[in-house]
Amino acid sequence: MFQEISQKKIAEIVEGRIINQSNELLISQIAIDSRQILHPDKTLFVALRGAKADGQAFIPQLADLGVKTFLVHHDYDELVAPDLCFIKVSDTRRALQLLAKFQRSLFTNPVVSIAGSNGKTIVKEWLGQILGQKYAVAKSPKSYNSQVGVPLSIFGIEGYHQVAILEAGISKAGEMSALEEMIKPNLGIFTNLGTAHQEGFESLESKLEEKLSLFSGSNFLIYCKDQKHVSERIEALFPMDKLVGWSDRAGAEFTRSVKVKGNASRLILMKSDLSTHTFQVPFTDVASLENITHVIVAAMTLGLNAESIQEGILHLKSVDMRLTLKPGINDSLLIDDTYNNDLAGLKVALDFMHQQRPKRRKILILSDLLQQGSPEKIYEEVAELIKKYQFDLLFGVGKEIFFLEQEFPEAFTGFSSTEELLTNLDPETFANDMILITGARVFGFEEVVNRLQQRIHGTTLEINLNALTHNYNFYKKLISPKTKVMVMVKAFAYGGGAVEIANQIQTMGANYLGVAFSDEGVALRKQGIKLPIMVLNAMQESFGLCSEFDLEPVVFSPEFFESLASWCTVHGTTMRIHLDMDTGMHRLGFDRKQLDKLKSLIQLNPQLEIASIYTHLVGADEDIHREFSLSQLKDFEEMKNEVIDILSYKPLVHALNSAGIVAFPEFQFDMVRLGIGLYGVEVTGKHDLALRAISTLKTTISQVKELEAGETIGYSRKGVLSTGGKIATLAIGYADGYDRRFSNGKGYVLINGQKASIIGNICMDMCMVDVSGMEVKAGDEAIIYGEKISLKELADQIGTIPYELLTNISTRVKRVYYLD
Ligand SMILES: *Cc1c(COP(=O)(O)O)cnc(C)c1O
């Protein structure tokens, strides 16, 4: 934080009521997450009320840890103690923003802020790296750009920083004013305007105006003049002397020309005073070129000379900057953070690691943090983080990293270069470990990841855990904060990989998990998942496993009830069970006629405790079944009441699946059961834009071939290019779960953003696509589905439903998890 502040001052800034203030305590850290406390007594914990959970619930636990100062909602009065200071406000999120605004006002060096639809994070990272050669730069970690992310980014600004770069992202109308008030950028960059997140805005125009309002007080605004409706709006709203536009046509402050050669480009910028600057950049694609141009213009506007900018660009690559979870050698888990270069990023990676299921040892492979500022201070903080996260082994690469040796003489091994580390690293010494690999770009830690990674066959399913959280929060907002959520993770979490997804769900604050069979539940328990687990179809043979692994079977018939009850009697144990009421699905479940029998069984068998009663809707996704769904819900209410009447305790009641949450929120009862929606498909079609695709199925091109007219492709000679052309062979087939019905032009993939249709029949492990006229080569990536190819569209194309496509992905396809 830029400056320490007293409790009294905090209360003043947030206009809160203070209870038990202490005059000595100075606050230097602000935390919103109970897991991120480093110096408890110097920390202000801000209890936010989110879709996930109420931060206030963590106060007793934090008080035990030694936290003394809490910002809470004014109705809070559960834990009061003489040595704890409470600052009460009507809205803690707003208070957090006011604190950020205050901290920002103390920072007098330039603040750069980036808004726009695409490229914000890349522009921020690149600009940060280029400026970082000369200046101490503070920047938002990852994409901390939201109403809560921006304040946290601002608290990351320290006294020694010479420039701050903050990203600003909004998803609905009205959000920018709070960000503007906090960031108050001196220099703004507007990347571009896309149609993403249109849902929260009236029109594209209103979205643009809202975004631009971030720059109302800026001295300079950098933008591209070639997106016409954007530049017209900008030029109408801001005085000319603030504007720094660039364009591929003459007449801008910077006129750009680009010459592509091989896999690099020469970028020439001519200023309006006719001075020209030439840069060699390692990109050729339009988006990277646009991003780097914004970066160069911003760096020049901030006074950096062209040579230093060029020097910085040489060290950039169009790298993947996501934090990724990968299967590692001998059942280890790798966290790949090879694009990290500062302390803020390290904290995000550590927190991500902390959220994963436990492994045998924790191992950190870390390079020098190429961060300006006093190394003693920085490595002191790194050492504290290492202690807090309890690493067993440390591998350091670089010069300054040797500071850690004194702190951790036993655990630390240092190397002066990545080569030296690689020569001395024996991958076989790792097994079932958690390995965090984090290093500045120039150390090239990709090679380390490569060495420790489990071999991956050409096809991967990438799962975006942030998108999963986004979708979860979307549904949470449709229901009352009191309503519990069971997430269905049956069928390998709809294909996504049960353990990692269940782990993320547990972190998000869901209350229950649902699986189809006992084995699935056992696998989750063995990997440390603690949430209660309901098993839809527990078989007689697995009662022992249910009992041993604390799984809760669904009971759906009197016979099943009796056999489970007697099993429990014989084994002298009790079990929590769930009752399925059949109100029209006619799959499993008690029907009305069996209710009396059920009630007497319940009364005779107190060893079975009724954890919940539920029913399942058959057509909640379709309006034509609305009446039927309502009659199901009405029947269910009567049936569950009959059962509850004979109980001396209150089981949970639930009925809604994903579609039901959207269509019948008035029937949410105590809990809802979320499935497909979490995985990114909104089946009712009412909120098409609100969810994010969580998974991307990708493969690579194995070979490219030129064909003559009349030659045929694949089995049964089904594929033909009538005038000849070019095909690419992809490393995915029906055995990977790529449905054979996509054969012969029914399906297509995206290669470098362009559509390529399937040609001929899909084979077991491969398929061919038509790439005539496209620039492609072996090794290029092909997207089977993901953000740009919707599952619903694909499913329609072959007459099935997204559920089937998701769950068909073979387990031989590696799952890779990341945070974007
Ligand atoms: C699979 C399942 C769900 C989830 O359904 P979605 O349509 O995927 O939301 C809910 N309840 C039961 C009983 C299920 O089997």
mmCIF file with all atom_site columns, C-alpha atoms and ligand atoms in Angstrom, residues 475 486-490 494 514-516 534 536 554 580 585 587 614-617 620-621 654-661 672-679 681 683 803, ligand 1:
data_model
loop_
_atom_site.group_PDB
_atom_site.id
_atom_site.type_symbol
_atom_site.label_atom_id
_atom_site.label_alt_id
_atom_site.label_comp_id
_atom_site.label_asym_id
_atom_site.label_entity_id
_atom_site.label_seq_id
_atom_site.pdbx_PDB_ins_code
_atom_site.Cartn_x
_atom_site.Cartn_y
_atom_site.Cartn_z
_atom_site.occupancy
_atom_site.B_iso_or_equiv
_atom_site.pdbx_formal_charge
_atom_site.auth_seq_id
_atom_site.auth_comp_id
_atom_site.auth_asym_id
_atom_site.auth_atom_id
_atom_site.pdbx_PDB_model_num
ATOM   1  C CA . TYR A 1 475 ? -26.804 -18.479 -11.474 1.00 0.00 ? 475 TYR A CA 1
ATOM   2  C CA . MET A 1 486 ? -25.597 -28.452 -5.463  1.00 0.00 ? 486 MET A CA 1
ATOM   3  C CA . VAL A 1 487 ? -23.355 -28.747 -8.490  1.00 0.00 ? 487 VAL A CA 1
ATOM   4  C CA . MET A 1 488 ? -23.787 -31.824 -10.619 1.00 0.00 ? 488 MET A CA 1
ATOM   5  C CA . VAL A 1 489 ? -20.373 -33.244 -11.476 1.00 0.00 ? 489 VAL A CA 1
ATOM   6  C CA . LYS A 1 490 ? -21.606 -36.557 -12.825 1.00 0.00 ? 490 LYS A CA 1
ATOM   7  C CA . TYR A 1 494 ? -19.887 -33.133 -17.919 1.00 0.00 ? 494 TYR A CA 1
ATOM   8  C CA . GLY A 1 514 ? -23.956 -34.595 -7.184  1.00 0.00 ? 514 GLY A CA 1
ATOM   9  C CA . VAL A 1 515 ? -22.491 -37.640 -8.955  1.00 0.00 ? 515 VAL A CA 1
ATOM   10 C CA . ALA A 1 516 ? -24.106 -40.498 -10.862 1.00 0.00 ? 516 ALA A CA 1
ATOM   11 C CA . MET A 1 534 ? -25.113 -37.051 -3.291  1.00 0.00 ? 534 MET A CA 1
ATOM   12 C CA . LEU A 1 536 ? -27.875 -40.540 -7.900  1.00 0.00 ? 536 LEU A CA 1
ATOM   13 C CA . VAL A 1 554 ? -30.414 -41.220 -3.466  1.00 0.00 ? 554 VAL A CA 1
ATOM   14 C CA . ASP A 1 580 ? -36.263 -38.717 -5.260  1.00 0.00 ? 580 ASP A CA 1
ATOM   15 C CA . MET A 1 585 ? -39.805 -37.855 -15.341 1.00 0.00 ? 585 MET A CA 1
ATOM   16 C CA . ARG A 1 587 ? -37.036 -42.557 -14.620 1.00 0.00 ? 587 ARG A CA 1
ATOM   17 C CA . TYR A 1 614 ? -36.203 -33.566 -4.443  1.00 0.00 ? 614 TYR A CA 1
ATOM   18 C CA . THR A 1 615 ? -37.793 -33.957 -7.824  1.00 0.00 ? 615 THR A CA 1
ATOM   19 C CA . HIS A 1 616 ? -36.523 -33.414 -11.353 1.00 0.00 ? 616 HIS A CA 1
ATOM   20 C CA . LEU A 1 617 ? -38.231 -31.398 -14.092 1.00 0.00 ? 617 LEU A CA 1
ATOM   21 C CA . ALA A 1 620 ? -37.793 -26.747 -17.809 1.00 0.00 ? 620 ALA A CA 1
ATOM   22 C CA . ASP A 1 621 ? -35.822 -25.551 -20.831 1.00 0.00 ? 621 ASP A CA 1
ATOM   23 C CA . HIS A 1 654 ? -34.896 -28.955 -4.092  1.00 0.00 ? 654 HIS A CA 1
ATOM   24 C CA . ALA A 1 655 ? -36.236 -29.223 -7.619  1.00 0.00 ? 655 ALA A CA 1
ATOM   25 C CA . LEU A 1 656 ? -34.520 -26.932 -10.106 1.00 0.00 ? 656 LEU A CA 1
ATOM   26 C CA . ASN A 1 657 ? -31.813 -27.816 -12.595 1.00 0.00 ? 657 ASN A CA 1
ATOM   27 C CA . SER A 1 658 ? -30.000 -25.126 -14.631 1.00 0.00 ? 658 SER A CA 1
ATOM   28 C CA . ALA A 1 659 ? -32.979 -24.434 -16.888 1.00 0.00 ? 659 ALA A CA 1
ATOM   29 C CA . GLY A 1 660 ? -35.324 -24.491 -13.904 1.00 0.00 ? 660 GLY A CA 1
ATOM   30 C CA . ILE A 1 661 ? -33.299 -21.788 -12.125 1.00 0.00 ? 661 ILE A CA 1
ATOM   31 C CA . VAL A 1 672 ? -30.926 -25.836 -6.640  1.00 0.00 ? 672 VAL A CA 1
ATOM   32 C CA . ARG A 1 673 ? -29.016 -28.381 -8.712  1.00 0.00 ? 673 ARG A CA 1
ATOM   33 C CA . LEU A 1 674 ? -26.780 -26.720 -11.227 1.00 0.00 ? 674 LEU A CA 1
ATOM   34 C CA . GLY A 1 675 ? -25.420 -28.710 -14.167 1.00 0.00 ? 675 GLY A CA 1
ATOM   35 C CA . ILE A 1 676 ? -24.997 -27.744 -17.796 1.00 0.00 ? 676 ILE A CA 1
ATOM   36 C CA . GLY A 1 677 ? -25.235 -24.003 -17.099 1.00 0.00 ? 677 GLY A CA 1
ATOM   37 C CA . LEU A 1 678 ? -22.069 -24.058 -15.055 1.00 0.00 ? 678 LEU A CA 1
ATOM   38 C CA . TYR A 1 679 ? -20.324 -25.634 -18.022 1.00 0.00 ? 679 TYR A CA 1
ATOM   39 C CA . VAL A 1 681 ? -24.518 -23.698 -22.008 1.00 0.00 ? 681 VAL A CA 1
ATOM   40 C CA . VAL A 1 683 ? -30.250 -24.223 -22.482 1.00 0.00 ? 683 VAL A CA 1
ATOM   41 C CA . TYR A 1 803 ? -24.775 -32.452 -23.052 1.00 0.00 ? 803 TYR A CA 1
HETATM 42 C C1 . LIG B 2 .   ? -28.005 -33.924 -14.220 1.00 0.00 ? 1   LIG B C1 1
HETATM 43 C C2 . LIG B 2 .   ? -28.990 -33.536 -13.245 1.00 0.00 ? 1   LIG B C2 1
HETATM 44 C C3 . LIG B 2 .   ? -29.203 -32.184 -12.938 1.00 0.00 ? 1   LIG B C3 1
HETATM 45 C C4 . LIG B 2 .   ? -28.547 -31.043 -13.667 1.00 0.00 ? 1   LIG B C4 1
HETATM 46 O O1 . LIG B 2 .   ? -29.256 -30.788 -14.856 1.00 0.00 ? 1   LIG B O1 1
HETATM 47 P P1 . LIG B 2 .   ? -28.794 -29.642 -15.882 1.00 0.00 ? 1   LIG B P1 1
HETATM 48 O O2 . LIG B 2 .   ? -29.835 -29.645 -16.916 1.00 0.00 ? 1   LIG B O2 1
HETATM 49 O O3 . LIG B 2 .   ? -27.492 -30.096 -16.426 1.00 0.00 ? 1   LIG B O3 1
HETATM 50 O O4 . LIG B 2 .   ? -28.706 -28.421 -15.121 1.00 0.00 ? 1   LIG B O4 1
HETATM 51 C C5 . LIG B 2 .   ? -30.065 -31.896 -11.912 1.00 0.00 ? 1   LIG B C5 1
HETATM 52 N N1 . LIG B 2 .   ? -30.700 -32.865 -11.226 1.00 0.00 ? 1   LIG B N1 1
HETATM 53 C C6 . LIG B 2 .   ? -30.546 -34.177 -11.517 1.00 0.00 ? 1   LIG B C6 1
HETATM 54 C C7 . LIG B 2 .   ? -31.288 -35.176 -10.723 1.00 0.00 ? 1   LIG B C7 1
HETATM 55 C C8 . LIG B 2 .   ? -29.693 -34.559 -12.543 1.00 0.00 ? 1   LIG B C8 1
HETATM 56 O O5 . LIG B 2 .   ? -29.549 -35.854 -12.827 1.00 0.00 ? 1   LIG B O5 1
#
